[in-house]
PDB file of C-alpha atoms in Angstrom:
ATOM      1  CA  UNK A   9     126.192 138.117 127.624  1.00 61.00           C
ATOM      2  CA  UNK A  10     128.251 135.321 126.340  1.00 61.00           C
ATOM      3  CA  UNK A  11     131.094 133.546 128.356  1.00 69.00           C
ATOM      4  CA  UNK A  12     134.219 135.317 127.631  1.00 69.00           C
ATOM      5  CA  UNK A  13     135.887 131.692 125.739  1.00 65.00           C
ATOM      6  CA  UNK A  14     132.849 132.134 123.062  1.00 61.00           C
ATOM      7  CA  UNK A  15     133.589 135.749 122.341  1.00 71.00           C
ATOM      8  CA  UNK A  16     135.952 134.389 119.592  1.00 71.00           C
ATOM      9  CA  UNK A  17     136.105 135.312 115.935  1.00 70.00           C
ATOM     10  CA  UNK A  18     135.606 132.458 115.287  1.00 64.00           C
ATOM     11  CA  UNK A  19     132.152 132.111 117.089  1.00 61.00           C
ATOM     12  CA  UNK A  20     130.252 134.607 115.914  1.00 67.00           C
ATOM     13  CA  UNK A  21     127.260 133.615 113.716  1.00 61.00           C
ATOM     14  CA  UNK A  22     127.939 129.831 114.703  1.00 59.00           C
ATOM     15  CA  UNK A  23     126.862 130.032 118.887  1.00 61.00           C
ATOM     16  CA  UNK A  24     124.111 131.194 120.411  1.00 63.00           C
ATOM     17  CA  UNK A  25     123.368 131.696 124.183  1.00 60.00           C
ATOM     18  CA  UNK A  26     121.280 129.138 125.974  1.00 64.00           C
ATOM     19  CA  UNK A  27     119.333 129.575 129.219  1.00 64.00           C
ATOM     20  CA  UNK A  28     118.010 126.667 131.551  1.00 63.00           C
ATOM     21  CA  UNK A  29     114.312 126.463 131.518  1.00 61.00           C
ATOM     22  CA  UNK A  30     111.234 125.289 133.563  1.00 63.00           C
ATOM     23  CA  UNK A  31     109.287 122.395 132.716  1.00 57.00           C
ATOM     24  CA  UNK A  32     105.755 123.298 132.523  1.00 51.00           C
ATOM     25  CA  UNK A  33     103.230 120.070 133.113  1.00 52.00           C
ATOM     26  CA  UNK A  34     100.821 120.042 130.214  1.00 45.00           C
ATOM     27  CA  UNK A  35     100.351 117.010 128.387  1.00 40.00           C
ATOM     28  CA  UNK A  36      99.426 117.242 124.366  1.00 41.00           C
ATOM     29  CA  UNK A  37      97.484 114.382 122.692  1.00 41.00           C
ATOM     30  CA  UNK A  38      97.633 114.099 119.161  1.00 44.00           C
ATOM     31  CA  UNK A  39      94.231 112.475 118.143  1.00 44.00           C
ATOM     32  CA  UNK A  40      94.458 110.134 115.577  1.00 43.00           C
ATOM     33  CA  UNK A  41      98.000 110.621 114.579  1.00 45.00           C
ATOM     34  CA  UNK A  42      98.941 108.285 116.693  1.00 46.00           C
ATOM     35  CA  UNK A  43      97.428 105.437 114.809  1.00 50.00           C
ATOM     36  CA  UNK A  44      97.446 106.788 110.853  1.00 53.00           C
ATOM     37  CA  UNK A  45     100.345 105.130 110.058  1.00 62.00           C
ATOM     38  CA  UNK A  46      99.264 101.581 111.429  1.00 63.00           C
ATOM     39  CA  UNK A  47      96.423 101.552 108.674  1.00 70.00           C
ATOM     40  CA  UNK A  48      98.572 102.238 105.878  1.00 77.00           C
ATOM     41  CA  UNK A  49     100.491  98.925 106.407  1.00 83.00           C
ATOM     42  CA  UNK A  50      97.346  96.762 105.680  1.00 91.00           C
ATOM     43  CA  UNK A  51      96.892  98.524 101.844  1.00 94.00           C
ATOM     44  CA  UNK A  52      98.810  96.851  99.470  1.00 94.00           C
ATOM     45  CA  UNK A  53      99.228  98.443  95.402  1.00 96.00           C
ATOM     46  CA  UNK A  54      96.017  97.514  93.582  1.00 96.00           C
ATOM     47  CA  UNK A  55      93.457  97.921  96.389  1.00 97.00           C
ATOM     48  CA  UNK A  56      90.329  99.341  95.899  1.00 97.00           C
ATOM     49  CA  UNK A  57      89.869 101.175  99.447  1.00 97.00           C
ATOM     50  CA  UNK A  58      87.151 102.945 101.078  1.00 95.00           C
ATOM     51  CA  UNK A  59      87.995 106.141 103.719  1.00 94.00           C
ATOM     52  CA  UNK A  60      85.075 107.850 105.252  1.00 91.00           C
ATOM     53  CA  UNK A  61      84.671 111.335 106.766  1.00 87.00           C
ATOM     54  CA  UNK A  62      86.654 111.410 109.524  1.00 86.00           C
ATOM     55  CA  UNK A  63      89.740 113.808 111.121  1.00 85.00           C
ATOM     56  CA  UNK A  64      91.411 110.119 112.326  1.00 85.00           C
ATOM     57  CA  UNK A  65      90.816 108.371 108.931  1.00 87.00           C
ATOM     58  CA  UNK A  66      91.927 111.265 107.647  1.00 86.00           C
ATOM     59  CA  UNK A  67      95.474 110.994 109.085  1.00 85.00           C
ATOM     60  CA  UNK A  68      96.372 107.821 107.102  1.00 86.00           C
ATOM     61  CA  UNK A  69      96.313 109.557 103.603  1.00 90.00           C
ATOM     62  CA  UNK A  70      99.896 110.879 103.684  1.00 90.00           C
ATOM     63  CA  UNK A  71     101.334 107.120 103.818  1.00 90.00           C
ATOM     64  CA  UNK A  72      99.022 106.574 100.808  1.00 93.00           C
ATOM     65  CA  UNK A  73     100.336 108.832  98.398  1.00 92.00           C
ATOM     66  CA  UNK A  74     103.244 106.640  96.429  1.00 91.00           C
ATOM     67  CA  UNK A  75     100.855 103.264  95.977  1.00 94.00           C
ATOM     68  CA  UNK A  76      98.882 102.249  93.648  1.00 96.00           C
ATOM     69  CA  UNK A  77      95.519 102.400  94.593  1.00 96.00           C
ATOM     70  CA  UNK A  78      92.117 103.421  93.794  1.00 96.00           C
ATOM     71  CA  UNK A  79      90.365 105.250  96.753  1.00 95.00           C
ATOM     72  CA  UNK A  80      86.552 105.672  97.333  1.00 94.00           C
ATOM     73  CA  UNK A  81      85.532 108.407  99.805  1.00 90.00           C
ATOM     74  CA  UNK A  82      82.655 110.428 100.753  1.00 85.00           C
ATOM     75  CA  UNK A  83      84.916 112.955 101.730  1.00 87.00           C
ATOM     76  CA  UNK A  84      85.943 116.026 100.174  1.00 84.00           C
ATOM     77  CA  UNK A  85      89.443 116.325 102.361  1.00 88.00           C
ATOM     78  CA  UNK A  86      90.520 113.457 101.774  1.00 91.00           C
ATOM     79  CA  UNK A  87      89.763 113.525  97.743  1.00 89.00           C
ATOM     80  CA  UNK A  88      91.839 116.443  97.856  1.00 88.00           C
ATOM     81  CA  UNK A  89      94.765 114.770  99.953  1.00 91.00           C
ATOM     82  CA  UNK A  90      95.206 112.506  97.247  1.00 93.00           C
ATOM     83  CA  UNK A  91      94.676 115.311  94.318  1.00 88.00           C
ATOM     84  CA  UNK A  92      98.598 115.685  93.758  1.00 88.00           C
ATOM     85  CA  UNK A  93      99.193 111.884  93.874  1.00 91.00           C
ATOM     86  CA  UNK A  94     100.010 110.714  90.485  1.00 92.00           C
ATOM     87  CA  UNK A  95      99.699 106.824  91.733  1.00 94.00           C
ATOM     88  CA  UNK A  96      95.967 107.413  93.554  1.00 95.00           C
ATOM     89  CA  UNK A  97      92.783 107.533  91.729  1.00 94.00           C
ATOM     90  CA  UNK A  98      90.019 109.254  92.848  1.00 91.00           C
ATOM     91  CA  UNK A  99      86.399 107.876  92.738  1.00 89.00           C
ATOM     92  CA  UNK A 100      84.438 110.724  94.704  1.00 83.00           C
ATOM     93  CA  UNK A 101      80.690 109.550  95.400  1.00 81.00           C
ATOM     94  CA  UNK A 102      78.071 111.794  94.485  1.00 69.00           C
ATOM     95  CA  UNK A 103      75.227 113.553  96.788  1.00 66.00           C
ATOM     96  CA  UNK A 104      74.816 116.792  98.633  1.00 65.00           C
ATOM     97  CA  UNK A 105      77.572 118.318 100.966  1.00 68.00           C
ATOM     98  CA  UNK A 106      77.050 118.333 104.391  1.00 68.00           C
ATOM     99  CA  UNK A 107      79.414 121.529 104.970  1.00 65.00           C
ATOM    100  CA  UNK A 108      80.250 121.006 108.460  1.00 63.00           C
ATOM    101  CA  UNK A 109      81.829 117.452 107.666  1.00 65.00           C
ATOM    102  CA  UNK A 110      82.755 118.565 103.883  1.00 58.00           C
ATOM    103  CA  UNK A 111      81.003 115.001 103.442  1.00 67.00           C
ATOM    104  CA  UNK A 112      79.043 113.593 100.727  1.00 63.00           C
ATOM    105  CA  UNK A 113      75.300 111.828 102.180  1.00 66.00           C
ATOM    106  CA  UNK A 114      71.863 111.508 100.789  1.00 60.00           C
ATOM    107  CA  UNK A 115      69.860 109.183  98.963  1.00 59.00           C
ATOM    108  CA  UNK A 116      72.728 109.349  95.967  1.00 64.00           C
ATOM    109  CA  UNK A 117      74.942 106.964  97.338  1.00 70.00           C
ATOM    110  CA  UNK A 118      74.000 103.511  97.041  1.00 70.00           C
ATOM    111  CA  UNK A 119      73.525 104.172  93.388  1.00 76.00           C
ATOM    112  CA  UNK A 120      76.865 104.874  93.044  1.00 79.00           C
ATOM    113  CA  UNK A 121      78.483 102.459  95.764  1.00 83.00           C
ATOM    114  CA  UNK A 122      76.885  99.332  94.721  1.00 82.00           C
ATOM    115  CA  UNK A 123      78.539  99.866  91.123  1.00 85.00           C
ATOM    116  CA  UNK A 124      82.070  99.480  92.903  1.00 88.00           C
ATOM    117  CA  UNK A 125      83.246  96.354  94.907  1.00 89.00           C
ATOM    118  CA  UNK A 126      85.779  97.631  97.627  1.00 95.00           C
ATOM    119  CA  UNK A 127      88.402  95.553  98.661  1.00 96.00           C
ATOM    120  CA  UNK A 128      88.759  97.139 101.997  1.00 97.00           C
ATOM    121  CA  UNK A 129      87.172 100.277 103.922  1.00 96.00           C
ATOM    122  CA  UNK A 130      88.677 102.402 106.565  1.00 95.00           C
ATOM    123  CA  UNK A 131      86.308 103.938 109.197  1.00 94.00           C
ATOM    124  CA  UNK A 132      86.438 105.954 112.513  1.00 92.00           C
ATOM    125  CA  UNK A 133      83.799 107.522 114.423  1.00 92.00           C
ATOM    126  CA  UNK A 134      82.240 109.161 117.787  1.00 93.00           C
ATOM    127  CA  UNK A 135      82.615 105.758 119.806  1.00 96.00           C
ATOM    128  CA  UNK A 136      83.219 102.212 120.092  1.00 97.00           C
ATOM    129  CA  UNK A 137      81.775  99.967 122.574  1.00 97.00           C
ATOM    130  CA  UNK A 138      81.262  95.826 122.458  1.00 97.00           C
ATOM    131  CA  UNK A 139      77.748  96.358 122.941  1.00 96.00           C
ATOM    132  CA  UNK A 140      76.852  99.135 120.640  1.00 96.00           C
ATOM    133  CA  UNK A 141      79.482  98.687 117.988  1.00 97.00           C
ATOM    134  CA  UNK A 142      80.938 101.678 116.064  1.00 97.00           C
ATOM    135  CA  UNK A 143      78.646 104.488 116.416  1.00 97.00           C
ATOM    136  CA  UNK A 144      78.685 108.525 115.259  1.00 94.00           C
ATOM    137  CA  UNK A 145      76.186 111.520 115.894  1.00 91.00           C
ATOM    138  CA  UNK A 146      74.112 111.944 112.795  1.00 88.00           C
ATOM    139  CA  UNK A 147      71.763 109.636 111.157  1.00 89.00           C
ATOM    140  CA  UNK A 148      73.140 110.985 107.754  1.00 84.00           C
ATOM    141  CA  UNK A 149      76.677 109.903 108.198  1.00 85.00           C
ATOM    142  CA  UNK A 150      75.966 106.856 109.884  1.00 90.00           C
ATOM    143  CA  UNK A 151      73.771 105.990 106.562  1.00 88.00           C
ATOM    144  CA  UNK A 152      76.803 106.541 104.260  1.00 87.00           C
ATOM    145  CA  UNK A 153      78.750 104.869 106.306  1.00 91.00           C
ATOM    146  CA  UNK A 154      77.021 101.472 106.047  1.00 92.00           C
ATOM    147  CA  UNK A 155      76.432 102.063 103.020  1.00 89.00           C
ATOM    148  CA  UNK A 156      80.477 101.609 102.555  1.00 92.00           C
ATOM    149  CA  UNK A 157      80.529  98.883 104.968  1.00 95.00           C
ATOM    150  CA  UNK A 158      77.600  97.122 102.712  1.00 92.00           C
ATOM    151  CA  UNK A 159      79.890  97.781  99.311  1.00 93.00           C
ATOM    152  CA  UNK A 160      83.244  96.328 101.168  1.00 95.00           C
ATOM    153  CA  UNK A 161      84.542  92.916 101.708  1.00 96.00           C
ATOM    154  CA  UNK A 162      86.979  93.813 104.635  1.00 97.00           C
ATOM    155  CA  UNK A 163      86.130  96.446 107.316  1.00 97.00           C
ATOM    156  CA  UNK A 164      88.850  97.983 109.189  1.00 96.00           C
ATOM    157  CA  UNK A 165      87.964 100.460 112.095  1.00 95.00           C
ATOM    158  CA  UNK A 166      90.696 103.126 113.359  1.00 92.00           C
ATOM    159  CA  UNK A 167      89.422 104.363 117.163  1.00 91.00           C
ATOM    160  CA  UNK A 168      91.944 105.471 119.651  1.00 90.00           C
ATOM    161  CA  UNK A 169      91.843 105.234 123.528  1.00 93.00           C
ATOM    162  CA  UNK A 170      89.555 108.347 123.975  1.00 93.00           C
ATOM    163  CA  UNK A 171      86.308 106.584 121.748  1.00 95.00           C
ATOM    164  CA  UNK A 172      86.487 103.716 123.366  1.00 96.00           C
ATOM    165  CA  UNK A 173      83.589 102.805 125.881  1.00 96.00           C
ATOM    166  CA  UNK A 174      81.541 106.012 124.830  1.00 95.00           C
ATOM    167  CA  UNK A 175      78.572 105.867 122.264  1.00 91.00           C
ATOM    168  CA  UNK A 176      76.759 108.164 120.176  1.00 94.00           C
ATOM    169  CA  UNK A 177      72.865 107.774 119.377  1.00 94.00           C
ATOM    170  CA  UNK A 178      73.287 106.260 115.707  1.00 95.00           C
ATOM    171  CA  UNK A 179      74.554 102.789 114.610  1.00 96.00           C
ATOM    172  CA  UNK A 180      77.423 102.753 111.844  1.00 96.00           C
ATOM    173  CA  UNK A 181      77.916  98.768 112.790  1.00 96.00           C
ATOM    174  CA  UNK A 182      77.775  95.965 115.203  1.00 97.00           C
ATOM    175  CA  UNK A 183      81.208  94.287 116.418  1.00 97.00           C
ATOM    176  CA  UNK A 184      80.369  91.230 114.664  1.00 96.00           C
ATOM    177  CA  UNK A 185      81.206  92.902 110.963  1.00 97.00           C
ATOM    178  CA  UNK A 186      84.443  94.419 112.061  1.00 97.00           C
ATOM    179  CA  UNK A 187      87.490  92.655 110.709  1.00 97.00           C
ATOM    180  CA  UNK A 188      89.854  94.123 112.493  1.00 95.00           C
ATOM    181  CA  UNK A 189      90.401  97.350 115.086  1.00 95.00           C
ATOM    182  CA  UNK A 190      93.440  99.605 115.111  1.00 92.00           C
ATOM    183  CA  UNK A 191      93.835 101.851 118.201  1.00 92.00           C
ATOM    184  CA  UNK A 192      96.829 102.736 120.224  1.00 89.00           C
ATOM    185  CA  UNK A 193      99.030 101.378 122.998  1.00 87.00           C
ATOM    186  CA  UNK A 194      97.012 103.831 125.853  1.00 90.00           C
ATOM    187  CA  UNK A 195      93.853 101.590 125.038  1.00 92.00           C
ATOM    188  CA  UNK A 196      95.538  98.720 126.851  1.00 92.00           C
ATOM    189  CA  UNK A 197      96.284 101.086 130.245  1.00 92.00           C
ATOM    190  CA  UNK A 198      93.232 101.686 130.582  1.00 94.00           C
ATOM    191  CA  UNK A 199      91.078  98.479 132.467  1.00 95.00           C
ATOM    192  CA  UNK A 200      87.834  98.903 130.982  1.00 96.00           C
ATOM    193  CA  UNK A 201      89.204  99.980 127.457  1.00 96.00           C
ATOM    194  CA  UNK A 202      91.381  96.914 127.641  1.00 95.00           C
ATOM    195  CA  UNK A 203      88.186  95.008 128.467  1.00 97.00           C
ATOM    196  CA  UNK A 204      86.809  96.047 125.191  1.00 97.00           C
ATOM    197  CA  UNK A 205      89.033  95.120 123.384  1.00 96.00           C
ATOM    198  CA  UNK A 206      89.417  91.546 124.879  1.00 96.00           C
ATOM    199  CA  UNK A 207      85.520  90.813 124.178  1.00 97.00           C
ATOM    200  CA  UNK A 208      86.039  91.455 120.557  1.00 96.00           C
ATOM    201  CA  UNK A 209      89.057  89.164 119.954  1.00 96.00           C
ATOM    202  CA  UNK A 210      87.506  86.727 121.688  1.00 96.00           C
ATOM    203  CA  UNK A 211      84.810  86.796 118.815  1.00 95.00           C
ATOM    204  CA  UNK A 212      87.077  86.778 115.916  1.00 95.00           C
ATOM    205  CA  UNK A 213      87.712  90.398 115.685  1.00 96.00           C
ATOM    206  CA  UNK A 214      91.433  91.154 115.647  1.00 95.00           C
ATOM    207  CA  UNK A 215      92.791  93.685 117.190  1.00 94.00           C
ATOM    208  CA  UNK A 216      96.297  95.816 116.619  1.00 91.00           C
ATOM    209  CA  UNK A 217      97.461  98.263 119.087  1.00 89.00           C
ATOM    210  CA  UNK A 218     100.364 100.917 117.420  1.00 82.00           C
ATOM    211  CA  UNK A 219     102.343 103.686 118.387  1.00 67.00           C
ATOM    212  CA  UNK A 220     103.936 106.351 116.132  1.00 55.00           C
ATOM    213  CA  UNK A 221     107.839 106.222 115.880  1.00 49.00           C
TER     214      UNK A 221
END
């Protein structure tokens, strides 16, 4: 029941009863939110941009919406996160579906790629280590995406804490064609992760750590 002093006219429909809780420890991580918005900062209106397959890549389309870009993709969720944009145009490369990813691979795609110079392409992936590079866990969509990578001047990778030191059997690229990786602030908590991250500054590749506001 409600203390007697909110039992007013005046109260009712405008106060509701509230009950102390207990906290209950579970933690939630939001993958790849966490860095979406950091990417968005480095596209500027004109760009011709590259986003591959991925549920973190996929989180930066939303700040895209109101700029003026073109975007290249092999994927068909992001094609359609930009379908009621009236500033983003579309170019969706051909090939056949690979309906678990609702990507775009084959033999198709460099015919298509190599007819479009990309100013910049945005990538995530399985893991990230200094030795192996970006990597991901099918030869098809490690194919398309160097296929992006080979069609792009800049390469931007998007990996948070949890990719980091863990690989996956197939190549996308080597550290040494990265221009710059965009992860989040638990990356730098983390000894070994932090390590990482160190060895590929110190060869040119720069690094930016955000967090969401």
């Amino acid at each position: 029941d409600m203390p007697e002093f909110f039992r007013q006219e005046k109260f009712d429909g405008n106060s509701m009863l509230c009950r102390k809780l207990t906290m209950l420890p579970i933690e939630c991580i939001v993958r790849g939110y966490i860095t979406g918005s950091g990417w968005a900062s480095y596209v500027k209106d004109g760009d011709v941009i590259a986003i591959d397959p991925s549920t973190t890549t996929l989180h930066m389309c939303p700040y895209l919406l109101n700029k003026k870009i073109t975007v290249v993709t092999t994927s068909m969720s992001v094609a359609l996160q930009f379908a009621s944009s009236n500033h983003v145009d579309i170019i969706m490369c051909g090939g056949r579906v690979r309906k678990s990813a609702l990507s775009i691979v084959g033999a198709l795609l460099p015919n298509i790629l190599k007819r479009i110079r990309i100013n910049k392409c945005f990538l995530s992936s399985h893991g990230f280590t200094f030795e192996h590079g970006l990597t991901d866990m099918t030869m098809e969509e490690s194919d398309g995406k160097k296929q992006i990578i080979d069609s792009s001047n800049e390469v931007y990778v998007l990996i948070d804490h949890t990719k980091i030191n863990q690989y996956a059997p197939f190549v996308v690229c080597e550290v040494e064609e990265v221009g710059r990786i965009i992860t989040d602030y638990e990356t730098q908590k983390i000894k070994k992760k932090k390590e990482i991250m160190q060895q590929c500054a110190k060869i040119g590749c720069k690094v930016t750590y955000t967090r969401e506001k």
